[in-house]
mmCIF file of C-alpha atoms in Angstrom:
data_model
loop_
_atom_site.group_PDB
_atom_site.id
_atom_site.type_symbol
_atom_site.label_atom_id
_atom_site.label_comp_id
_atom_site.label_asym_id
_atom_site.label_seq_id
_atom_site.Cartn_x
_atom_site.Cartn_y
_atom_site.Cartn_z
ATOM 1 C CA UNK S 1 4.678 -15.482 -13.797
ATOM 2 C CA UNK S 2 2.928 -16.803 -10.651
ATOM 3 C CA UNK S 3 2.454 -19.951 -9.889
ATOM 4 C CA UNK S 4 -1.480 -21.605 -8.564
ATOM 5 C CA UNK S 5 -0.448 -21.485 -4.876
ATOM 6 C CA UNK S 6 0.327 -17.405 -5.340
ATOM 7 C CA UNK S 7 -3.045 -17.073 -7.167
ATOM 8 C CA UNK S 8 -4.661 -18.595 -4.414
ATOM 9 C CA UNK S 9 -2.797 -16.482 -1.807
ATOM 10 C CA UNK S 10 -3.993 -13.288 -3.472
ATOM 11 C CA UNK S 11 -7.498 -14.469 -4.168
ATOM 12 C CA UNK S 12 -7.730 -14.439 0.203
ATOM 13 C CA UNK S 13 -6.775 -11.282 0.601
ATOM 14 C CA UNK S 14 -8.310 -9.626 -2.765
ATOM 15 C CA UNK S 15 -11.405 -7.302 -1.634
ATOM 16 C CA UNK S 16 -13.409 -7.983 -4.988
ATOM 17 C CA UNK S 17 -15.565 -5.061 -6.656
ATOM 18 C CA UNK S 18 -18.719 -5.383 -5.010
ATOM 19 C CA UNK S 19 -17.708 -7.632 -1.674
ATOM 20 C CA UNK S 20 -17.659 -6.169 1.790
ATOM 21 C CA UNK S 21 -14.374 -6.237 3.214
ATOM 22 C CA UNK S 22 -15.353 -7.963 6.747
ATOM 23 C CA UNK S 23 -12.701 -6.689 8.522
ATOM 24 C CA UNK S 24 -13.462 -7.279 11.830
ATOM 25 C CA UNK S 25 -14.183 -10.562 11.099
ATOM 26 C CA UNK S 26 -10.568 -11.300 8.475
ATOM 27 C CA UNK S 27 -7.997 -13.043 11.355
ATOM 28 C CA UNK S 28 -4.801 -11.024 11.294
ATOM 29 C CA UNK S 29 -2.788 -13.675 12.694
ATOM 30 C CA UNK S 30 -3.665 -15.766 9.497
ATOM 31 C CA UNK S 31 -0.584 -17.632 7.548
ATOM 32 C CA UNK S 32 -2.189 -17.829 4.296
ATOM 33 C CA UNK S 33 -0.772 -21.468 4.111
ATOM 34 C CA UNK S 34 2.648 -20.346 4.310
ATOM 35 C CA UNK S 35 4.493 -23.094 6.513
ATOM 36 C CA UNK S 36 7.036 -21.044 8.925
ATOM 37 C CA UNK S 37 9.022 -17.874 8.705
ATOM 38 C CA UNK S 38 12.014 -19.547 7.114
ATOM 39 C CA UNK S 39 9.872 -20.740 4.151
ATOM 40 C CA UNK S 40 8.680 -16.875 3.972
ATOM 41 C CA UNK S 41 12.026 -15.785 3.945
ATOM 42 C CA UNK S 42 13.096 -17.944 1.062
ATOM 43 C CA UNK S 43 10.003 -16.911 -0.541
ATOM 44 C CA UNK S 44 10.725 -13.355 -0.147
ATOM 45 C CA UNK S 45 14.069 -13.757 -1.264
ATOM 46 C CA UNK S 46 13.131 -14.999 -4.707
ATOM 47 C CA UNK S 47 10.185 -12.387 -5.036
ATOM 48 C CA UNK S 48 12.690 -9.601 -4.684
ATOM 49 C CA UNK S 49 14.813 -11.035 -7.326
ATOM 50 C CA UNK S 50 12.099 -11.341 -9.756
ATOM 51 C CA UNK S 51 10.320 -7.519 -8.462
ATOM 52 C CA UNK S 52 13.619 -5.990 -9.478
ATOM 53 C CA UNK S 53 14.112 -7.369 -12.857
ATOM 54 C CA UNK S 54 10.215 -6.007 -13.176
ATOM 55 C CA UNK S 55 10.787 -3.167 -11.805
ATOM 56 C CA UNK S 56 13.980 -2.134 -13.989
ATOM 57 C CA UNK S 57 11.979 -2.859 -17.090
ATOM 58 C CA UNK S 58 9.410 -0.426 -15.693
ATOM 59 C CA UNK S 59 11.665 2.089 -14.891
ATOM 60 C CA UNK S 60 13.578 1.507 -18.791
ATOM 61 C CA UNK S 61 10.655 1.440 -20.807
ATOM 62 C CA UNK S 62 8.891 4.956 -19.243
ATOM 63 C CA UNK S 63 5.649 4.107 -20.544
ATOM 64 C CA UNK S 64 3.331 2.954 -16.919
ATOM 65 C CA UNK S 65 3.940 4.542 -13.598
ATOM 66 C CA UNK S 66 2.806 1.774 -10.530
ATOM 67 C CA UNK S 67 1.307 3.278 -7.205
ATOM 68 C CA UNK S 68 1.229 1.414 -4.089
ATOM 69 C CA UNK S 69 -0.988 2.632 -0.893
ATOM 70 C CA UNK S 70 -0.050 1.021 1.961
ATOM 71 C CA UNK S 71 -2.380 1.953 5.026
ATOM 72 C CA UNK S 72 -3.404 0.311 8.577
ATOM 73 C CA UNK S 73 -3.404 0.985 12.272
ATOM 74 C CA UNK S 74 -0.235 1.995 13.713
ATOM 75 C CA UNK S 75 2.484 -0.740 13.908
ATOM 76 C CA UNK S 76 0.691 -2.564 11.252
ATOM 77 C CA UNK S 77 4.112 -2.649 9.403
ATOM 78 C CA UNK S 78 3.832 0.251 6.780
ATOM 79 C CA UNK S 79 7.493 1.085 7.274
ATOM 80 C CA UNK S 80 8.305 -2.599 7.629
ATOM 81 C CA UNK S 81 7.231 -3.494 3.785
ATOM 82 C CA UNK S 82 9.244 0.211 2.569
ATOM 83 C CA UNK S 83 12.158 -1.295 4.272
ATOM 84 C CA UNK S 84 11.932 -4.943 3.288
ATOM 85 C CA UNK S 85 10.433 -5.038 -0.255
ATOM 86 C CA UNK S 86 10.408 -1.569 -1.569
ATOM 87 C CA UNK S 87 13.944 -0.793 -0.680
ATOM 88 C CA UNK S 88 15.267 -3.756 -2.526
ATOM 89 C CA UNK S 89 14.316 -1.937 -5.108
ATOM 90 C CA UNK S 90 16.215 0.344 -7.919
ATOM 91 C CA UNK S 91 16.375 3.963 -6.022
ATOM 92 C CA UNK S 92 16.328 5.904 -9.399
ATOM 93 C CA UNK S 93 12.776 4.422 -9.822
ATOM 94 C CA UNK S 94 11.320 4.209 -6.290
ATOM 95 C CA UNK S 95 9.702 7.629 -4.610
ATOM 96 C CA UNK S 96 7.826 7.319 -1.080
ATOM 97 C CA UNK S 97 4.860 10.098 -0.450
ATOM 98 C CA UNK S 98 3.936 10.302 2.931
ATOM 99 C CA UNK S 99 1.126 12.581 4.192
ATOM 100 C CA UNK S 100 0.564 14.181 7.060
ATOM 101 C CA UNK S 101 -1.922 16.906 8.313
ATOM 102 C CA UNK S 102 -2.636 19.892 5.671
ATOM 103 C CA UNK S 103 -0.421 22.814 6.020
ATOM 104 C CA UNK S 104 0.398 25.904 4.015
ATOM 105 C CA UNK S 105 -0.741 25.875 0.177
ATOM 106 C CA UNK S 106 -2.463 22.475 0.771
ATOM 107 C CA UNK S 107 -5.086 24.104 2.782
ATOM 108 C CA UNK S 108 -6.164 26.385 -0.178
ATOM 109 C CA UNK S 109 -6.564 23.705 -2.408
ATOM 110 C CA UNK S 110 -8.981 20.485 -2.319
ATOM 111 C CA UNK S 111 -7.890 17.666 -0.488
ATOM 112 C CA UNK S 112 -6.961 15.634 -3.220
ATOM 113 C CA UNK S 113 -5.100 18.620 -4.820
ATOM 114 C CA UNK S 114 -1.739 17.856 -2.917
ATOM 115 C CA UNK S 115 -2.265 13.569 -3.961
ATOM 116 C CA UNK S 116 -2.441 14.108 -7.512
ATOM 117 C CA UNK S 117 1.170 16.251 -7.200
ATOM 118 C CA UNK S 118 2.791 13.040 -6.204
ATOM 119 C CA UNK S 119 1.469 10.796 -8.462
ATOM 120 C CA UNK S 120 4.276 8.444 -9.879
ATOM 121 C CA UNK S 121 5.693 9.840 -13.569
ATOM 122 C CA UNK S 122 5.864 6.951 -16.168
ATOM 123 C CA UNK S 123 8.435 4.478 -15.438
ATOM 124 C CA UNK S 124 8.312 4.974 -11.490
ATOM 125 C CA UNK S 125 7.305 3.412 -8.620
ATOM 126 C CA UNK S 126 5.243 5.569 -5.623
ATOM 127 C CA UNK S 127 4.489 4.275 -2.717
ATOM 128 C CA UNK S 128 1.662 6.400 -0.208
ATOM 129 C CA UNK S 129 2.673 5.691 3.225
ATOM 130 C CA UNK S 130 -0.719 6.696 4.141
ATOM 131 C CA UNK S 131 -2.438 8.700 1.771
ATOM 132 C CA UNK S 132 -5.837 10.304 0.543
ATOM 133 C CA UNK S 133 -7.716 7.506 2.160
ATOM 134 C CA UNK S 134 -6.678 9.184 5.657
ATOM 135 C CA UNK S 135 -9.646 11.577 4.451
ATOM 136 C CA UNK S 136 -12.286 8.881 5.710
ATOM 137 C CA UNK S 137 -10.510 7.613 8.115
ATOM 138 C CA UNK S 138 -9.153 9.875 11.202
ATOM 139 C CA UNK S 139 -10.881 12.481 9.442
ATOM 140 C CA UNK S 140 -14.066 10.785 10.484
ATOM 141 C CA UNK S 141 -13.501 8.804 13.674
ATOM 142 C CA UNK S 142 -11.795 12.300 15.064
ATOM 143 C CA UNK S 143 -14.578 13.738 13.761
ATOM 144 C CA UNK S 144 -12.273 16.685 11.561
ATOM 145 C CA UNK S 145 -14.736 16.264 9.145
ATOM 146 C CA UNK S 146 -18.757 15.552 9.425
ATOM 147 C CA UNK S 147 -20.422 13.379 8.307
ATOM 148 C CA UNK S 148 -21.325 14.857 4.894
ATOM 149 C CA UNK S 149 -18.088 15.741 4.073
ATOM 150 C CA UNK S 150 -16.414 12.162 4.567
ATOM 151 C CA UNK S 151 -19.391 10.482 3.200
ATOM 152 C CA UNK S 152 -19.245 12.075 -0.548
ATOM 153 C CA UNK S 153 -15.782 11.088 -0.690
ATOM 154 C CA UNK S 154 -16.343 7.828 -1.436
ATOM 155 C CA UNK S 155 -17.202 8.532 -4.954
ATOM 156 C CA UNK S 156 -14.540 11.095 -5.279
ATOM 157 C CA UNK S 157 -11.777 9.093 -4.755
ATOM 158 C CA UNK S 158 -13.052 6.227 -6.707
ATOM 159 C CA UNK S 159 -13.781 8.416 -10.080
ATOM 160 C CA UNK S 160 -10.222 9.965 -8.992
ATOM 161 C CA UNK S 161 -8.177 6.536 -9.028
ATOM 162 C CA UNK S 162 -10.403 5.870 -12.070
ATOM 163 C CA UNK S 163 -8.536 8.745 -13.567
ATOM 164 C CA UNK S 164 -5.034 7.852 -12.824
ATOM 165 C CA UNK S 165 -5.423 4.073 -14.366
ATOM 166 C CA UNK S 166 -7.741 5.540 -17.474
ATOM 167 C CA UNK S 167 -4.144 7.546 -18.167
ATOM 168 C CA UNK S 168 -1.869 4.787 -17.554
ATOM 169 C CA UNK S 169 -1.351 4.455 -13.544
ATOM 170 C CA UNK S 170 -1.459 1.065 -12.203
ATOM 171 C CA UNK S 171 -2.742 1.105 -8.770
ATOM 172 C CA UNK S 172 -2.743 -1.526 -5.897
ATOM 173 C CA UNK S 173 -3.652 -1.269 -2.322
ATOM 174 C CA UNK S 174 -3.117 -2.948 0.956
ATOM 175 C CA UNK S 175 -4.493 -2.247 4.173
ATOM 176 C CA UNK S 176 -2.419 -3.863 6.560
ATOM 177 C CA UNK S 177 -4.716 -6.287 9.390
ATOM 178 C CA UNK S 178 -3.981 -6.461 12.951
ATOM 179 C CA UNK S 179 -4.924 -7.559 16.209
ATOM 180 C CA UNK S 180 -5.192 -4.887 19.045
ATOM 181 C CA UNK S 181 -3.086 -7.861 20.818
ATOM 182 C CA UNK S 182 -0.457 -7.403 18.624
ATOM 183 C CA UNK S 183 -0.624 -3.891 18.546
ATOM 184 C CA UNK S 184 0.048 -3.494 22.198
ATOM 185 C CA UNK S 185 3.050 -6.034 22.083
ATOM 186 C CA UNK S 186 4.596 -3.680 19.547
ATOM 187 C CA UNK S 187 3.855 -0.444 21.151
ATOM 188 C CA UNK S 188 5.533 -1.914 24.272
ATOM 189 C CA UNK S 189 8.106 -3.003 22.129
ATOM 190 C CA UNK S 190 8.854 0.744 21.288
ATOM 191 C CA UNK S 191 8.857 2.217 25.161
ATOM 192 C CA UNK S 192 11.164 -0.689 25.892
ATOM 193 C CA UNK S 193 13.445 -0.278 23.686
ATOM 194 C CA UNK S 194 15.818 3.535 23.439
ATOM 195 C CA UNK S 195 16.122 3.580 20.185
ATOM 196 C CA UNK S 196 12.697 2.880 19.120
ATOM 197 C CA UNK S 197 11.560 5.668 21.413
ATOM 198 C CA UNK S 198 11.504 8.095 18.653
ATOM 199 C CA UNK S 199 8.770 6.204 16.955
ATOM 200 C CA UNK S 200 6.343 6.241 19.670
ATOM 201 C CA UNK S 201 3.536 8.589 19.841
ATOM 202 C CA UNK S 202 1.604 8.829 22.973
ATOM 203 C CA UNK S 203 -1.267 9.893 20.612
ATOM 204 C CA UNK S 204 -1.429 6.402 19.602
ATOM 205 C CA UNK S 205 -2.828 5.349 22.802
ATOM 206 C CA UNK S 206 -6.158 7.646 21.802
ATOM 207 C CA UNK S 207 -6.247 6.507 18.406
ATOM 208 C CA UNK S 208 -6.526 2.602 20.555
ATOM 209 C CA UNK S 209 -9.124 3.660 22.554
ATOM 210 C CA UNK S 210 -11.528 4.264 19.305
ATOM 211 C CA UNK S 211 -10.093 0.777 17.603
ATOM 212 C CA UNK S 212 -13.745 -0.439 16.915
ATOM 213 C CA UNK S 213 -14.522 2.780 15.130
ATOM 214 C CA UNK S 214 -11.060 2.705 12.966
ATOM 215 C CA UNK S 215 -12.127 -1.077 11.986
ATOM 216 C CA UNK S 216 -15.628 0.579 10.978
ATOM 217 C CA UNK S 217 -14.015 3.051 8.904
ATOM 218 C CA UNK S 218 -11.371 0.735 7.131
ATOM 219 C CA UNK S 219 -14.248 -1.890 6.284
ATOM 220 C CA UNK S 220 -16.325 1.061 4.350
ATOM 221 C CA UNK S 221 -13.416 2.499 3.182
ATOM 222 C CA UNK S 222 -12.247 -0.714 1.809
ATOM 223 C CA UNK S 223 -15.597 -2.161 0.613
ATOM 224 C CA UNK S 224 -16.158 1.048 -0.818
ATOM 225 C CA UNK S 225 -12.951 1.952 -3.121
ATOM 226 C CA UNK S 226 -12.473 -1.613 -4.113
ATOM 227 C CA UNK S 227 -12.591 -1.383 -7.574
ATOM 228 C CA UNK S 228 -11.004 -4.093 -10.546
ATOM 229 C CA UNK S 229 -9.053 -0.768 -11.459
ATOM 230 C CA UNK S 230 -7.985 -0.231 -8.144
ATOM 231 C CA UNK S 231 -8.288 -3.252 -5.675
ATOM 232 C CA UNK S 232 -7.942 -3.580 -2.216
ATOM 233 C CA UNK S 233 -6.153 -6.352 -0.283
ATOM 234 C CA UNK S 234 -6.457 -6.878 2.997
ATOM 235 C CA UNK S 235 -3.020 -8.032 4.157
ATOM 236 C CA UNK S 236 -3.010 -10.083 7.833
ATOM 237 C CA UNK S 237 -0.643 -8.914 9.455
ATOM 238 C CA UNK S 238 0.614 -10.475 13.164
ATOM 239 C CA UNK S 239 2.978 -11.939 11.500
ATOM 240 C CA UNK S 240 5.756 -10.281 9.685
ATOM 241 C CA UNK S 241 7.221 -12.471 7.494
ATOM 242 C CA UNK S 242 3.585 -13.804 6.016
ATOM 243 C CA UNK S 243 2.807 -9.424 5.844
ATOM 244 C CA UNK S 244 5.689 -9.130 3.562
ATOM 245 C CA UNK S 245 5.051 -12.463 1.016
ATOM 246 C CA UNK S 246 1.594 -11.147 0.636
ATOM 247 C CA UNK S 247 2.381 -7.903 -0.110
ATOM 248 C CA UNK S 248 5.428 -9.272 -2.600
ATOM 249 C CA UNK S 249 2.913 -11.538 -4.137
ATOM 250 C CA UNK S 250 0.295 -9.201 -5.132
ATOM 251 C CA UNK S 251 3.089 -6.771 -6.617
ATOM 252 C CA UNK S 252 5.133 -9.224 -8.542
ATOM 253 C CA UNK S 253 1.306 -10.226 -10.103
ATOM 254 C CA UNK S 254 0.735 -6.596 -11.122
ATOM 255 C CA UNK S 255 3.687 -6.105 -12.866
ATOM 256 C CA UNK S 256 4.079 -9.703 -14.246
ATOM 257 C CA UNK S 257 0.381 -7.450 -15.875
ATOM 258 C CA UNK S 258 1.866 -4.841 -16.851
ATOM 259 C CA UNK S 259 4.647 -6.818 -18.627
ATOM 260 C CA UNK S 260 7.477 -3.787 -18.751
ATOM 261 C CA UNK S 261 10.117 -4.259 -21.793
ATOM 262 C CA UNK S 262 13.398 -2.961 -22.421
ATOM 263 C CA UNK S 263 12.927 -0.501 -25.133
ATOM 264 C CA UNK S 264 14.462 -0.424 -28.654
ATOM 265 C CA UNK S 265 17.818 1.251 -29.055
ATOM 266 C CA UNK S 266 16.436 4.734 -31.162
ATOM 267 C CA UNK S 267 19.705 4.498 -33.283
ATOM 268 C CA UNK S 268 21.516 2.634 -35.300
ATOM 269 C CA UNK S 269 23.659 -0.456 -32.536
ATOM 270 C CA UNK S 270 25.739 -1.824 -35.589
ATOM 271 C CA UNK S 271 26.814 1.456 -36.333
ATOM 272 C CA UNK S 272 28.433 1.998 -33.325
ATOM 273 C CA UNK S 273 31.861 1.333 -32.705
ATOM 274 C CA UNK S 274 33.640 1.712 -29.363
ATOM 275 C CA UNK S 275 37.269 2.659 -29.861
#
């Protein structure tokens, strides 16, 4: 279970039911009273532990299925929490959905037709690296969408998620905080380095130039779709190593809720002998 000072963690970055996110005012570079990066990392350490041994009892007893969303501005650190905290994970119950513009079938369908397809079965573990809430996001600061498109979406997605967790989904979600500061370090970052090239997009540097709208659209998403079913956290995140005990905090909480077992043996163990 976790401990006061991990209660207290998530209750600063927990967008209650009801409270506007204030976004733009949240300071990315915030520790969340973690000292340094070596205390994160020993942190961290111990929260994987505990995730897996969660995590294999989710994946054994096939009854809940967990979805994570993990959104934010590019560089934000999306990949960086798949890499650090979902892929010390069990493989054979971990599945990452990524989503990028509409194509073929998904076209034909509503736009939460191709979501609900990768939805996690019982026992597994999805994380969205992005995900339906792109929809009122760069759907409307691009303007793909108008207004009264995005705007009815709201609702949609909330009776949606209400859906999944009504038939035994758990669902958490971060939007990952930073500073345009930051942002430009790690874009530069990519150009500088040769084998980070393949991860930059010059189409980033549009996306930058319409930051204050992005923040406007992540604050209504967010204060929006924040439901006790669903809830949002809004993760700061300038700082890697305080990104990743955050993010490790909140899910070692929700399954600690969920409280997998190991099932039953369905037969008869004294029966059995091994010769």
């Amino acid at each position: 279970m976790i401990n006061q000072a991990q209660r207290k963690l998530i209750s600063k970055i927990l967008v209650k039911p009801g409270m506007d996110a204030n976004i733009s005012k949240r300071e990315p570079g915030n520790q969340l009273g973690i000292i340094d990066e070596q205390t994160a990392t020993e942190l961290l350490a111990e929260f994987i532990d505990e995730l897996r041994a969660l995590q294999e009892r989710l994946w054994a007893q096939q009854s809940k299925g967990l979805l994570i969303v993990l959104q934010g501005i590019d560089t934000s650190g999306k990949d960086g929490v798949i890499r650090n905290i979902i892929g010390a994970l069990h493989p054979a119950g971990v599945r990452i959905a990524s989503f990028k513009a509409p194509a073929g079938a998904e076209t034909q369908h509503d736009y939460l037709w191709r979501i609900h397809q990768q939805m996690p079965n019982r026992g597994e573990v999805v994380v969205f690296n992005r995900s339906h809430y792109e929809s009122l996001l760069i759907e409307r600061v691009r303007g793909f969408a108008p207004k009264e498109v995005w705007a009815r979406r709201y609702k949609h997605i909330v009776n949606f998620e209400r859906l999944l967790t009504d038939e035994g989904t758990h669902i958490v979600k971060f939007m990952l905080h930073i500073s345009k500061a930051e942002q430009a370090l790690r874009l530069q970052a990519r150009l500088d380095d040769p084998t980070k090239l393949w991860k930059f997009n010059p189409g980033d540097l549009d996306d930058r130039k319409m930051w204050s709208k992005y923040i406007r659209a992540y604050e209504d998403a967010v204060t929006k779709t924040s439901t006790s079913n669903a809830p949002w956290h809004v993760v700061p995140s300038d700082h890697k190593w305080v990104r990743n005990v955050a993010v490790a905090t909140v899910l070692l909480d929700t399954l600690n809720r969920i409280d997998p077992q190991y099932p039953p043996a369905d037969f008869d163990v004294n029966a059995i002998h091994i010769v």
